[in-house]
Tab-separated table of C-alpha atoms in Angstrom:
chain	number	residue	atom	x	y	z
P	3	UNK	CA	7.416	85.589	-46.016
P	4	UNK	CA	4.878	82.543	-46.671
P	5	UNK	CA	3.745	83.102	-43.304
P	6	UNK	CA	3.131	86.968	-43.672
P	7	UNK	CA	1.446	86.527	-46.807
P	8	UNK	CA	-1.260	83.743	-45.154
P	9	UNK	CA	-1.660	86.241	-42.605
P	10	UNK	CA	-2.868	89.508	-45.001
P	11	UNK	CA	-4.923	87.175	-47.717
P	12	UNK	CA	-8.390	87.112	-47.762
P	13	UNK	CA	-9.835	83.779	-46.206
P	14	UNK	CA	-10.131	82.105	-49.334
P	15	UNK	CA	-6.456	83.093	-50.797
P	16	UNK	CA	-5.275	82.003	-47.517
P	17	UNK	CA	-7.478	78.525	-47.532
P	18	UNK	CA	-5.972	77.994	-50.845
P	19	UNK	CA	-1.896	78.774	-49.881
P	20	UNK	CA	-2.327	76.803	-47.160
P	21	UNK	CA	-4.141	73.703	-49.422
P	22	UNK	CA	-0.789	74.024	-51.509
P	23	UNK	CA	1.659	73.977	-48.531
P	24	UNK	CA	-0.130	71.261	-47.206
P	25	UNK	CA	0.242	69.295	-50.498
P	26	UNK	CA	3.719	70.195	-51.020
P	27	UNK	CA	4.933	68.714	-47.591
P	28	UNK	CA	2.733	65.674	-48.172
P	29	UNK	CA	4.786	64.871	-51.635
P	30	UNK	CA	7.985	65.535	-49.700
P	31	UNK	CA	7.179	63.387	-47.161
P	32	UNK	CA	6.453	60.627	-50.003
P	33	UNK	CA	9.456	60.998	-51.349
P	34	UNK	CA	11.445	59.795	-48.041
P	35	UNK	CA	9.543	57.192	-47.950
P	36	UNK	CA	9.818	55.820	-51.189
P	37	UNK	CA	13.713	56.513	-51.049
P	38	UNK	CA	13.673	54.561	-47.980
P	39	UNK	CA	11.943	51.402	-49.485
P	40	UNK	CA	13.827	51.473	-53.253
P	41	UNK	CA	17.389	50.851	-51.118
P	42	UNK	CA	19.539	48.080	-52.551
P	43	UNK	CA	19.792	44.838	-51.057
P	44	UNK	CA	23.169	43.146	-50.040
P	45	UNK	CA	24.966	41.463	-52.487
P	46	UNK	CA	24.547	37.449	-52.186
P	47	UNK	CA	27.863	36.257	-50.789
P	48	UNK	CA	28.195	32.217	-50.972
P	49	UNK	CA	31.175	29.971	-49.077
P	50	UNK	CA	30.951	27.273	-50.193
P	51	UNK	CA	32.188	24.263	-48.394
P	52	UNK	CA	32.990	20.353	-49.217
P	53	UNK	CA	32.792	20.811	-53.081
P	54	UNK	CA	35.514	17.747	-52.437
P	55	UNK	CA	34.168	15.519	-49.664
P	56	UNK	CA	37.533	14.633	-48.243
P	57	UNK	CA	38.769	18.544	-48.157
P	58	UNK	CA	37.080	18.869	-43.970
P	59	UNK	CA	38.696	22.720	-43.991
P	60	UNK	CA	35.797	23.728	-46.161
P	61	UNK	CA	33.168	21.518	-44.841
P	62	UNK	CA	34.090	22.455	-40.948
P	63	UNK	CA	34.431	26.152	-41.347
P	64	UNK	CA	30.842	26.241	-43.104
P	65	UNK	CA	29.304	24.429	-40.705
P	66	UNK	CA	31.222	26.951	-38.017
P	67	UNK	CA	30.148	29.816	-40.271
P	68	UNK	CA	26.457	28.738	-40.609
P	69	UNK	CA	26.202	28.635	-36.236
P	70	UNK	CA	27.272	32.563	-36.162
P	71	UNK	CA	25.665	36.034	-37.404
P	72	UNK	CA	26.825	36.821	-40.552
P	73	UNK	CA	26.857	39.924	-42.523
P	74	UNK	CA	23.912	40.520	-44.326
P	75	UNK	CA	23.645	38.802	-47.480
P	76	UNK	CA	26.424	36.135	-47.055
P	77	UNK	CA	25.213	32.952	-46.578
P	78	UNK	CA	27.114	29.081	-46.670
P	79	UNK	CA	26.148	26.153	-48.872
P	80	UNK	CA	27.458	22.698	-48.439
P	81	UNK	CA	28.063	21.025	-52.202
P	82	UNK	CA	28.886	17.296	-51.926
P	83	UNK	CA	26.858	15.722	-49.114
P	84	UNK	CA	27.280	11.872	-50.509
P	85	UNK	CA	31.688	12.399	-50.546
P	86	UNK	CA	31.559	13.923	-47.828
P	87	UNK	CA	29.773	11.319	-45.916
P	88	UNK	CA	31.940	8.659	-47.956
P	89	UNK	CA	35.337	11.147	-47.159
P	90	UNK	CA	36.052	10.628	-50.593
P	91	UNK	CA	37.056	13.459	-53.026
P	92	UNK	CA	34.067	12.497	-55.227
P	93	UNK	CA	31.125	9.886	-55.396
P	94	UNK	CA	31.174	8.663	-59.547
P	95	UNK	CA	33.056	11.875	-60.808
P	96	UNK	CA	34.526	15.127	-59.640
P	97	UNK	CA	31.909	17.775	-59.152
P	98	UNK	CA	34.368	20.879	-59.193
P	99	UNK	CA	34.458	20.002	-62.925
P	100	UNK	CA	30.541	19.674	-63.726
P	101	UNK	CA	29.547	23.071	-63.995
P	102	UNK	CA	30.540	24.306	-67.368
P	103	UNK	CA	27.269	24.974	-69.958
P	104	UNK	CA	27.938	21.880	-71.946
P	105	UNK	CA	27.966	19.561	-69.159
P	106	UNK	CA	25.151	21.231	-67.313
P	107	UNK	CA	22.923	21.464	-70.638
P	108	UNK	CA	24.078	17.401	-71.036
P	109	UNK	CA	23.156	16.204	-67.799
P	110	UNK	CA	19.584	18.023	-68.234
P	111	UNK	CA	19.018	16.404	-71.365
P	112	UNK	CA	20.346	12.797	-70.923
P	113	UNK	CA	19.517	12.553	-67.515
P	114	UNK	CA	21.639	12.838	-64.397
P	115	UNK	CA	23.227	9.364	-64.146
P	116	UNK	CA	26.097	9.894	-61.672
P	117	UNK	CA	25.808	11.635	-58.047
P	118	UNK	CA	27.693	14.281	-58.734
P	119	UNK	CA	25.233	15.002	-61.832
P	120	UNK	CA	22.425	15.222	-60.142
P	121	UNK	CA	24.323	16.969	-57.315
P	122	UNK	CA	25.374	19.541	-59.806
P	123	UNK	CA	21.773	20.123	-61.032
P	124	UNK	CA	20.634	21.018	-57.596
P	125	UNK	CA	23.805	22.752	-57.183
P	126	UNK	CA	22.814	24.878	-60.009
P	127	UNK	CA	19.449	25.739	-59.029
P	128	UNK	CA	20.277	26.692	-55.557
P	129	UNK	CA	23.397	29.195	-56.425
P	130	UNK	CA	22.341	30.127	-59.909
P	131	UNK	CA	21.015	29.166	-62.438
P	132	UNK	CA	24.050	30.085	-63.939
P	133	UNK	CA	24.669	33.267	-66.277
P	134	UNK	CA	21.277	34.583	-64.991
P	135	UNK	CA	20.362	37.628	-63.061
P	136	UNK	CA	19.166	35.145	-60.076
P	137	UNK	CA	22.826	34.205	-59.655
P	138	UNK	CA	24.776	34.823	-56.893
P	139	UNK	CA	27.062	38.014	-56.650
P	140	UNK	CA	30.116	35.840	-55.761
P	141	UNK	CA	30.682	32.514	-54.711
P	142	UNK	CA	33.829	31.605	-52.528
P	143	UNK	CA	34.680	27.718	-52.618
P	144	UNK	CA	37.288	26.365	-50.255
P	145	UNK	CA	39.422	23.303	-50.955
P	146	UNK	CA	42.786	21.906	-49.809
P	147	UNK	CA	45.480	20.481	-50.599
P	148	UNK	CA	48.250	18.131	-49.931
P	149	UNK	CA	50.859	19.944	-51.519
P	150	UNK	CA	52.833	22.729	-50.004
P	151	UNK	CA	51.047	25.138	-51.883
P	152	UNK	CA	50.259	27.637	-48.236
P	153	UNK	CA	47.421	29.929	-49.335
P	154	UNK	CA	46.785	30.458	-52.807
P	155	UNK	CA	43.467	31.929	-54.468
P	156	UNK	CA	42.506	30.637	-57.568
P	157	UNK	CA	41.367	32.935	-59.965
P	158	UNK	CA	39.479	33.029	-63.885
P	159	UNK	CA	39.896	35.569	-66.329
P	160	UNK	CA	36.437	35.685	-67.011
P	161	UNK	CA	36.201	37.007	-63.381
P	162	UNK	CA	37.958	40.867	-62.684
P	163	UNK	CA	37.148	40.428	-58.565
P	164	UNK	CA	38.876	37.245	-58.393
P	165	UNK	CA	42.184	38.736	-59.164
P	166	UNK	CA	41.938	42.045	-57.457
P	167	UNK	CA	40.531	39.707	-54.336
P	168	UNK	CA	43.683	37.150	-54.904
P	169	UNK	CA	45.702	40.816	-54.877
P	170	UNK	CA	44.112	42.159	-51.864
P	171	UNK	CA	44.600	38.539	-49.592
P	172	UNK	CA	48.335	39.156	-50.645
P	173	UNK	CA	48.770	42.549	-49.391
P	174	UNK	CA	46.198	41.810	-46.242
P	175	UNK	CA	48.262	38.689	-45.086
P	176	UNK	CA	51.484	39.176	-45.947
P	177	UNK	CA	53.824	37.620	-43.151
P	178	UNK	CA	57.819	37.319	-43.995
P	179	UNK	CA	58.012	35.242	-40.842
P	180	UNK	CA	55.394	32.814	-41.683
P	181	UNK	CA	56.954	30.725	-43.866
P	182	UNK	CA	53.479	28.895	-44.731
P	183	UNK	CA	50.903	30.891	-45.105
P	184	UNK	CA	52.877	34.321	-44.910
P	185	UNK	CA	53.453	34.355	-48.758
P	186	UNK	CA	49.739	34.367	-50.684
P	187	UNK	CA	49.948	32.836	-54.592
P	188	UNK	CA	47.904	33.426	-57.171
P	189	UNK	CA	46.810	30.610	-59.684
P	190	UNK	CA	45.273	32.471	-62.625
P	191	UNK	CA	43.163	29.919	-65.071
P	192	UNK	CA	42.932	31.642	-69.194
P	193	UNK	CA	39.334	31.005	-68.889
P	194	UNK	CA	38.137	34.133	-70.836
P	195	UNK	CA	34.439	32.859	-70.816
P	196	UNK	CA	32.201	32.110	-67.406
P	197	UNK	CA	30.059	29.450	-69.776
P	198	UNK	CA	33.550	27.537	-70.469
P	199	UNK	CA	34.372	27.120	-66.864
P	200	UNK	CA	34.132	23.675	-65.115
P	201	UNK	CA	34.276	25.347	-61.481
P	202	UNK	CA	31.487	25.281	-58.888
P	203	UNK	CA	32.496	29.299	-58.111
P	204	UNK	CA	31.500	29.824	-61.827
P	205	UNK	CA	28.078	29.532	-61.128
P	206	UNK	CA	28.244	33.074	-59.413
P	207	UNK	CA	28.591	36.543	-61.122
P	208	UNK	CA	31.546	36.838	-59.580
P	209	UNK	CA	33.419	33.481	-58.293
P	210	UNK	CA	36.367	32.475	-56.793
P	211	UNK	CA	38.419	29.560	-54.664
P	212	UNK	CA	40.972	29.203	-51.991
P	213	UNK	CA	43.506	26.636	-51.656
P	214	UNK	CA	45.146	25.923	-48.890
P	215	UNK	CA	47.900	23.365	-47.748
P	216	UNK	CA	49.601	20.862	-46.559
P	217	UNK	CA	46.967	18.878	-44.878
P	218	UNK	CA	45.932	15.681	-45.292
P	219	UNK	CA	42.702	14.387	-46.624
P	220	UNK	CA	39.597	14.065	-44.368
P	221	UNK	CA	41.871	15.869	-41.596
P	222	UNK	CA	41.038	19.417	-39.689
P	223	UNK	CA	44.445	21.225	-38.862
P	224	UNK	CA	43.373	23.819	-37.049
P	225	UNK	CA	46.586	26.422	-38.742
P	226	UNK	CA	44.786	25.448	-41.827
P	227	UNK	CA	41.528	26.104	-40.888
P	228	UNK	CA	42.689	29.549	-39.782
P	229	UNK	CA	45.013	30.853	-43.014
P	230	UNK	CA	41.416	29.598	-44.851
P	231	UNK	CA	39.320	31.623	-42.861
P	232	UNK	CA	42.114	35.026	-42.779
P	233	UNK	CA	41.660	34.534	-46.833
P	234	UNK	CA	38.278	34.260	-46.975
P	235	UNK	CA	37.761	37.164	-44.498
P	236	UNK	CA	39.838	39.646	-46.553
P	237	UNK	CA	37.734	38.756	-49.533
P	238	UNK	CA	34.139	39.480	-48.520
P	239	UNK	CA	35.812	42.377	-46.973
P	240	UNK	CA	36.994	43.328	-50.210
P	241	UNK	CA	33.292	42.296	-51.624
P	242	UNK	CA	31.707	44.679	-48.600
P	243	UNK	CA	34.302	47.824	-49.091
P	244	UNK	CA	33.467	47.378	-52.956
P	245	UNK	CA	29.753	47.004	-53.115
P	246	UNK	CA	29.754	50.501	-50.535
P	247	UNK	CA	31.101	52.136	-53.595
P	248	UNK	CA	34.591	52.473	-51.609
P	249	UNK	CA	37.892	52.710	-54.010
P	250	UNK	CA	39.996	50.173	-52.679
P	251	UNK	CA	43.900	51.213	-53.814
P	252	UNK	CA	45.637	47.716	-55.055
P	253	UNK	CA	49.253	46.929	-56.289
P	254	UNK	CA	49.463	47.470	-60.541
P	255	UNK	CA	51.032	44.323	-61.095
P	256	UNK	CA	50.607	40.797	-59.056
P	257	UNK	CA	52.954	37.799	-59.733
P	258	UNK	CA	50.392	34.446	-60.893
P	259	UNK	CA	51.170	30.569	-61.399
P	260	UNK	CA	49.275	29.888	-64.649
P	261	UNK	CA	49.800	26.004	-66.589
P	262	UNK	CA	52.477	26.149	-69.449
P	263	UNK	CA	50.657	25.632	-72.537
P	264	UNK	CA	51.028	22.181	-74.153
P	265	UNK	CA	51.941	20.487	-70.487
P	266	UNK	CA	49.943	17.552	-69.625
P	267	UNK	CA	47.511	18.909	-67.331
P	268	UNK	CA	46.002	15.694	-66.288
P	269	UNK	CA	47.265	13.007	-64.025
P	270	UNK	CA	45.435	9.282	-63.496
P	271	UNK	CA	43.312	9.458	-60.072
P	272	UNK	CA	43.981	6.200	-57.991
P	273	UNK	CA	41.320	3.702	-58.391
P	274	UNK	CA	40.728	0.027	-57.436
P	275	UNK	CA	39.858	-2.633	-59.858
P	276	UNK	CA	35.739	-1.383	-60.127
P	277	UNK	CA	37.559	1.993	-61.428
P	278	UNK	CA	36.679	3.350	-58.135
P	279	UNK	CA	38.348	6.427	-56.608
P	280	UNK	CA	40.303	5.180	-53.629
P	281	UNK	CA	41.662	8.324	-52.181
């Protein structure tokens, strides 16, 4: 043995094993420690709430969110101060749809000239910038609706999480006796490219939104507020069970809502003589 061997050698053969053992457990120790301090941090997990300042789900389960201990590395951002304070959807112009490259490259180099503009600048800078390393993992926005839509997670092609997340919800919340928010849908926008994307979530690596209705505008139902925070819940549990390396096992095939190609996908927002939004 090492011990033995210390024991019959001369004094300097055993000054010298010992030197070497002594050395050897010293770069063992350093090793732990470095392992230790190289561990990964938490991915950066962003709800985002009153994207629409009239949609108070979003705005009053951030602010709930942002008074409790959250998991490490998920954090809440509010995105609209000025509609929110108005309770209008928007200020000038609708900031869910400011966030693709062209119109963030165009608002830095003709100036910001609407609220939502410069909203979406700061936006940018705070979550992003986008389609850098900086950016967040995943961004979770939260809207409503008026239509009888229940819960439904809106998802981009560009982003693989968003539909396995849409597909997990589904399978975590299905209720046949809830005839509201029992049944999750999926809305699945062909946007192949994270740079094309108008979205606020598209700011993220990852990026998603959830949808849920009916409620009325610049209302808090509190069944509403809870199907949005069962959705979002299942998702950055999804995010957590995911970023541990965990296999999560998901159904091969989900059912989507997508827009027919060639429909009119616009509709004229209500506005008063000034061309004012009035809802």
């Amino acid at each position: 043995s090492l011990a033995a061997h210390l024991c019959n050698a001369r004094p300097r053969q055993r000054t010298h094993a010992a030197s070497l053992m002594r050395r050897s457990l010293a770069m063992a120790v350093f090793a732990r420690r470095a392992f230790s301090l190289a561990a990964k941090r938490p991915p950066r997990l962003v709800v985002v709430g009153g994207t629409h300042g009239n949609e108070y789900t979003g705005v009053w389960l951030a602010k709930e969110l942002a008074n409790k201990k959250l998991a490490p590395g998920v954090e809440t951002f509010m995105a609209n101060h000025a509609a929110i304070q108005a309770n209008r959807r928007f200020v000038d112009e609708d900031l869910n749809r400011c966030f693709s490259r062209e119109k963030l490259d165009g608002f830095r180099a003709d100036g910001a000239a609407t609220v939502e503009a410069a909203r979406a600048l700061e936006v940018d800078a705070a979550l992003g910038p986008k389609g850098s390393d900086a950016a967040a993992d995943l961004v979770v926005d939260l809207h409503t609706t008026t239509a009888n839509m229940g819960i439904t997670i809106i998802c981009d092609a560009w982003c693989p999480f968003a539909l396995r997340a849409a597909a997990y919800v589904q399978q975590q919340l299905k209720n046949p006796s809830d005839a509201v928010f029992g049944d999750v849908k999926i809305m699945y926008n062909a946007i192949s490219d994270a740079e094309h994307a108008p979205y606020l979530a598209s700011i993220g690596k990852r990026g998603l939104q959830i949808e849920v209705g009916p409620t009325p505008q610049g209302v808090v139902r509190w069944d509403v507020v809870d199907a949005t925070r069962r959705a979002l819940d299942a998702i950055l549990e999804l995010a957590e069970r995911e970023a541990a390396g965990e296999t999560v096992e998901l159904p091969a095939r989900v059912e989507a809502y997508s827009v027919v190609a060639g429909a009119n996908q616009k509709l004229a927002w209500p506005v008063d003589e000034q061309g004012f939004p009035t809802a």
